[in-house]
Short mmCIF file of C-alpha atoms in Angstrom, two decimals:
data_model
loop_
_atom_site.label_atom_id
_atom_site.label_comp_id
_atom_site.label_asym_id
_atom_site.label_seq_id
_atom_site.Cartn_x
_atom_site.Cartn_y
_atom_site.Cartn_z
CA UNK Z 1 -118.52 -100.40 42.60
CA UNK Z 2 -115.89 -102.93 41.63
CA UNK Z 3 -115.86 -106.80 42.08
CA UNK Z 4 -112.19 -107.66 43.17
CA UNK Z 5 -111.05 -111.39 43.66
CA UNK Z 6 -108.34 -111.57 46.39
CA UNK Z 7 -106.11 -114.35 47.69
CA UNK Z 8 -104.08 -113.86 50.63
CA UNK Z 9 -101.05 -115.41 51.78
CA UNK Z 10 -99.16 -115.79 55.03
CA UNK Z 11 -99.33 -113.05 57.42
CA UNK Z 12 -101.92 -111.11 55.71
CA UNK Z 13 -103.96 -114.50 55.79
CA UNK Z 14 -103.80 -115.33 58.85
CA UNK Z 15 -104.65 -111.68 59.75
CA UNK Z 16 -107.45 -112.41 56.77
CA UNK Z 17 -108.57 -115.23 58.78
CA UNK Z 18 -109.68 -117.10 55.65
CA UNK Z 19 -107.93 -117.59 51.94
CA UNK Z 20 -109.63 -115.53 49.41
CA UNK Z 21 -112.60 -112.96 49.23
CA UNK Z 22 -114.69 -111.43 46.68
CA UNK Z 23 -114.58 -108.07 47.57
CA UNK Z 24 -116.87 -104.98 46.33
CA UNK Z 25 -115.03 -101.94 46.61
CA UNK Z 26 -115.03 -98.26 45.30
CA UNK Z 27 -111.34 -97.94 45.49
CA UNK Z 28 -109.13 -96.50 42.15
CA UNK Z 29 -105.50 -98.19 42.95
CA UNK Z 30 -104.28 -101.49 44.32
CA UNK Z 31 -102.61 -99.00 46.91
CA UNK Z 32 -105.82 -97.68 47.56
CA UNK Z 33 -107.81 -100.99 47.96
CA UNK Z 34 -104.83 -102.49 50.91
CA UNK Z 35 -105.40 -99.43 52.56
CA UNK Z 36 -109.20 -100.08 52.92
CA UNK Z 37 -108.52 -103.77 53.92
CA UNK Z 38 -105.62 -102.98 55.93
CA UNK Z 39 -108.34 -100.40 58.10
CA UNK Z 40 -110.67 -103.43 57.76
CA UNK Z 41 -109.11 -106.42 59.07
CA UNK Z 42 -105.80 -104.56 60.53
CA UNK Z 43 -103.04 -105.87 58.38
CA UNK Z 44 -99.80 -105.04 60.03
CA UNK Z 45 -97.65 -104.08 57.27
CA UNK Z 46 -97.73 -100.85 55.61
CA UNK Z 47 -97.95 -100.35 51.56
CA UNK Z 48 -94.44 -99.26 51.52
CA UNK Z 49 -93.48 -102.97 52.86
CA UNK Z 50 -95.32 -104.97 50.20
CA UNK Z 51 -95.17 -105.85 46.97
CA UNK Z 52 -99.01 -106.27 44.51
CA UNK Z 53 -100.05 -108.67 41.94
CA UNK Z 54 -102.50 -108.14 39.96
CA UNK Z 55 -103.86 -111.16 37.21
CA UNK Z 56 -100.81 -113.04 38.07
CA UNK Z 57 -97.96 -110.16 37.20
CA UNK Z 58 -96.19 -107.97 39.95
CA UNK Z 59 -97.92 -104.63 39.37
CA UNK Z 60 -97.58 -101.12 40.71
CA UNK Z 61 -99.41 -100.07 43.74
CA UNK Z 62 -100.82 -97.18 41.65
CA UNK Z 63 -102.44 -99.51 39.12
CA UNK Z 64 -105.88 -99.22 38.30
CA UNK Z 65 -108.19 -101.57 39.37
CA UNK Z 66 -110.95 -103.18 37.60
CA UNK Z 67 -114.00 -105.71 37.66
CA UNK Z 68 -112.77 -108.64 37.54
CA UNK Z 69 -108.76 -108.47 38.92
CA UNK Z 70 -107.45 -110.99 40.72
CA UNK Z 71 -105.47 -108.62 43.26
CA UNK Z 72 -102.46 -110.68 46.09
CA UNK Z 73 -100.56 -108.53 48.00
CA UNK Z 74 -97.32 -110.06 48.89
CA UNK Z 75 -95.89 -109.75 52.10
CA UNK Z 76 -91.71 -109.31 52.27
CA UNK Z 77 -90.43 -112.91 51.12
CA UNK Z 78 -88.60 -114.97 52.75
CA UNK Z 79 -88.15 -118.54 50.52
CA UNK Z 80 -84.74 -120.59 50.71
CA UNK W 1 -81.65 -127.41 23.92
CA UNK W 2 -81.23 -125.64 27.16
CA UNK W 3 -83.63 -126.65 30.02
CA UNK W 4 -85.33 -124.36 32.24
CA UNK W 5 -87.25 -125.90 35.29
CA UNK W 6 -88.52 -123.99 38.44
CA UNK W 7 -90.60 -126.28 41.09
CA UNK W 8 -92.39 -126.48 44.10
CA UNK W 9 -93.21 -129.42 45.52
CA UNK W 10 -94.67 -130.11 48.90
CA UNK W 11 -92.75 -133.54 49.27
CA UNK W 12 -89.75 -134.54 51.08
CA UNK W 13 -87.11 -134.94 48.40
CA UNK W 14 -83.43 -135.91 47.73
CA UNK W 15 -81.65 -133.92 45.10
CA UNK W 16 -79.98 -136.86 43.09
CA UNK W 17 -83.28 -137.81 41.39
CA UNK W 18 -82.69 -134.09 39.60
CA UNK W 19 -78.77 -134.22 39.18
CA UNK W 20 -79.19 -137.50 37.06
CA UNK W 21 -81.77 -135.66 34.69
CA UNK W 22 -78.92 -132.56 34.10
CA UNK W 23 -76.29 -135.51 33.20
CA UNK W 24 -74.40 -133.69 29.89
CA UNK W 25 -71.33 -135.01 28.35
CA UNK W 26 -70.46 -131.67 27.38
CA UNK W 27 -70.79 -130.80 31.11
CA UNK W 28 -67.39 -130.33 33.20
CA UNK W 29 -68.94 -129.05 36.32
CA UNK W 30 -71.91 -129.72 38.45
CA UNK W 31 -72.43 -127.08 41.35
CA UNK W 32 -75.51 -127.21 44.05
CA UNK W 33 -76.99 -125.72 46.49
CA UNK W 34 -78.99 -127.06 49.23
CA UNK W 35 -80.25 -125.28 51.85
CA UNK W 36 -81.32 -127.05 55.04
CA UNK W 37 -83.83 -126.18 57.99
CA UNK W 38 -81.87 -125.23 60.62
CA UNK W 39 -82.40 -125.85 64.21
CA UNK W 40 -81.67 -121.90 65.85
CA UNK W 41 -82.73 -118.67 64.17
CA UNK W 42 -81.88 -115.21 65.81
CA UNK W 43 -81.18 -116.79 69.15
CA UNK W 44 -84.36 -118.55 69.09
CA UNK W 45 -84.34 -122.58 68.87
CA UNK W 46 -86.32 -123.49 65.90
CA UNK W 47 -88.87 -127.03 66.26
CA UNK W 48 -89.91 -126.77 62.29
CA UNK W 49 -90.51 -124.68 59.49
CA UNK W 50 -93.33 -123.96 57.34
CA UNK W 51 -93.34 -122.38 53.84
CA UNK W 52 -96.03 -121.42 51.86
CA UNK W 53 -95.93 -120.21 48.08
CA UNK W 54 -98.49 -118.36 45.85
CA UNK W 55 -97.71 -121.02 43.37
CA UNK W 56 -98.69 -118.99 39.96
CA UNK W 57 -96.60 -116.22 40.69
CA UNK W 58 -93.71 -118.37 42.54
CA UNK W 59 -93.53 -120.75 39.10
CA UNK W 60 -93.18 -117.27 36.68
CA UNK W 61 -90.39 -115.62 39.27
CA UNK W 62 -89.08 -118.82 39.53
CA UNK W 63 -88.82 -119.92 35.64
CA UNK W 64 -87.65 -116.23 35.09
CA UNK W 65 -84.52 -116.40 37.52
CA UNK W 66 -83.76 -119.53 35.46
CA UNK W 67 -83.85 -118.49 32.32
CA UNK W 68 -81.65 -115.20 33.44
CA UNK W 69 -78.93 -117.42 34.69
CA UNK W 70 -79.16 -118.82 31.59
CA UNK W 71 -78.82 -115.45 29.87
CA UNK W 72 -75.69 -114.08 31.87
CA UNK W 73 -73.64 -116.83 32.64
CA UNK W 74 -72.02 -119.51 30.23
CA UNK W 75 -73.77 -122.37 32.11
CA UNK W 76 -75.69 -125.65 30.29
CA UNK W 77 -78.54 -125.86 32.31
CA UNK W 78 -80.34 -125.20 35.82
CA UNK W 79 -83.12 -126.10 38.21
CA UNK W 80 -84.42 -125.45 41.54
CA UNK W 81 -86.79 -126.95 43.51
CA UNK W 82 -88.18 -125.51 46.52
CA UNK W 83 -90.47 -127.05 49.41
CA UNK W 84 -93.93 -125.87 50.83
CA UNK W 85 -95.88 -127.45 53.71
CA UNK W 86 -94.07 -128.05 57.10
CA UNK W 87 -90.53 -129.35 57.00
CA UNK W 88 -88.52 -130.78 60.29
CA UNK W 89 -85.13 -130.06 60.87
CA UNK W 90 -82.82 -131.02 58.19
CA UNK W 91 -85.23 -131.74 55.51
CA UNK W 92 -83.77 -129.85 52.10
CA UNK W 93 -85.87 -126.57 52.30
CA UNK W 94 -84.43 -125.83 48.54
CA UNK W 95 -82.21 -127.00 45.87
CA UNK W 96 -80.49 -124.99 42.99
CA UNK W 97 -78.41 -127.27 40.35
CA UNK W 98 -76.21 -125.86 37.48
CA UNK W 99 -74.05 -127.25 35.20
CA UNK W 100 -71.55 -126.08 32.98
CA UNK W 101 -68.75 -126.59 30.49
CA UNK W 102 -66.40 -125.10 33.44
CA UNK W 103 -66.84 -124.41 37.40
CA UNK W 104 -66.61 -120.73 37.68
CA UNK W 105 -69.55 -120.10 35.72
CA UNK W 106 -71.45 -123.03 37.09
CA UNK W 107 -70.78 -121.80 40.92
CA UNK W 108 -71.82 -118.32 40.38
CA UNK W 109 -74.92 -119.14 38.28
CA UNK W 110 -75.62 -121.20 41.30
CA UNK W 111 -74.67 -118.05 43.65
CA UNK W 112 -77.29 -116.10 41.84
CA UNK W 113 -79.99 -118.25 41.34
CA UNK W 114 -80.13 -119.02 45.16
CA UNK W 115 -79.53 -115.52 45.87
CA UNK W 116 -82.58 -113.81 43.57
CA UNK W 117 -84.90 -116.67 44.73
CA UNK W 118 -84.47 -115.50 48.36
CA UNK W 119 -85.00 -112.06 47.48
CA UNK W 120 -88.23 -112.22 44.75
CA UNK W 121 -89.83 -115.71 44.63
CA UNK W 122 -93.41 -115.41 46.55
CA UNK W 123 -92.75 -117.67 49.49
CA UNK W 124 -92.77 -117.08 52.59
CA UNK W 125 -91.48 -118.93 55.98
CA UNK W 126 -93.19 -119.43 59.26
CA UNK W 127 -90.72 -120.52 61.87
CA UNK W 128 -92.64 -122.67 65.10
CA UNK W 129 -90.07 -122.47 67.88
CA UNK W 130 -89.11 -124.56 70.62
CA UNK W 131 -91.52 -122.48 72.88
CA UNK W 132 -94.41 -123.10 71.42
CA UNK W 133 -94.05 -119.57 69.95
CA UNK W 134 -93.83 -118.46 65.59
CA UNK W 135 -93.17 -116.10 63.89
CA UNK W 136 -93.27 -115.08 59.70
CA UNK W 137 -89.54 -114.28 59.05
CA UNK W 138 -88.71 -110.71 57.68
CA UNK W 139 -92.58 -110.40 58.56
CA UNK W 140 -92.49 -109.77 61.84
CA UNK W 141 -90.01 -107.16 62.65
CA UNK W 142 -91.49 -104.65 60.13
CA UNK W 143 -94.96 -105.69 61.10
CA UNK W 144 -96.63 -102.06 62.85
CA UNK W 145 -98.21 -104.33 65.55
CA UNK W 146 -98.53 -108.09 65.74
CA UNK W 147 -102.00 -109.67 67.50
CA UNK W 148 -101.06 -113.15 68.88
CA UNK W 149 -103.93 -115.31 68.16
#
């Protein structure tokens, strides 16, 4: 088991229902992890349609996670 | 020394405050974009806007579009500051400055900056329409399924 810090944003808060969680998880990838919280709390965008950050840095979805990572998955932007 | 500034700010602001800090003698052309909240969207009339930003990330993209311009065009300086919280029609949504020794360079610096913020800078925009309905634009029509809450 990992310790994952998470902060969510827009859509996939409000689908969250709440900001942040410290989640304890068994999952490898950041890909990996979204698709257990996307089952969870029935996020409505697929991996293919998001974008990961991991520790403050755009990372692949195929990154390894570990204690510790602050994980955000970014829904499509839409600023300006 | 070439400045490099990227900001959110959740206030209601007027973009002259900035323009007088970019003031350059060796400047021949000041270009800017503002863009506005607009009343309509997709046939739907728009009551407000909100944006939100993952600020840490937002700041980095933001500060890194910057400091590209910077890189590829022949331009003096640049900023942009971009609004979160809820904005009412016609409040500034974002503003992108440039300035250069000649306009070309300062208008398509502008062009770009404006352009890659859209596209990469973590924020996101919740539009509250006129019918009491929102929506998260470019959110919504790839979401799989959307519960109304």
């Amino acid at each position: 088991m990992k310790n994952i810090h998470l902060q969510y944003f827009a859509i996939l808060r409000e689908f969250r229902g709440q900001n942040e969680d410290s989640w304890e998880t068994t999952a490898a990838t950041a890909g990996d992890l979204y698709e257990e919280l996307k089952t969870e709390f029935k996020f409505p965008l697929t991996q293919k349609q998001i974008r990961v950050a991991i520790n403050g840095e755009f990372s692949a979805m195929d990154s390894l996670l570990k204690t510790g990572d602050e994980v955000v998955y970014i829904p499509p932007v839409a600023g300006g | 020394m070439k400045a490099n500034l990227f900001q959110l700010t959740s206030q209601s602001f007027q973009a002259h405050h900035f323009v007088r800090e970019m003031e350059n003698h060796a400047a021949g052309a000041y270009t800017s974009f503002e863009g506005w909240v607009r009343n309509h969207n997709e046939g739907k009339d728009v009551a407000s806007l909100e944006y939100e930003a993952y600020p840490d990330l937002a700041l980095k993209e933001g500060c890194r579009i910057l400091a590209e311009a910077l890189e590829k065009f022949d331009i003096i300086d640049s900023r942009c500051i971009h609004r979160t919280g809820h904005l009412q029609i016609g409040e500034i949504a974002v503003w992108v400055g440039t300035t250069a020794k000649h306009r070309e360079e300062a208008f398509t610096a502008c062009r770009y900056i404006i352009d890659e913020v859209k596209s990469r800078v973590p924020i996101w925009k919740k539009e509250h329409y006129a019918d009491g309905d929102s929506g998260w634009v470019k959110c919504e029509h790839c979401a799989s399924h959307i519960h109304r809450h």
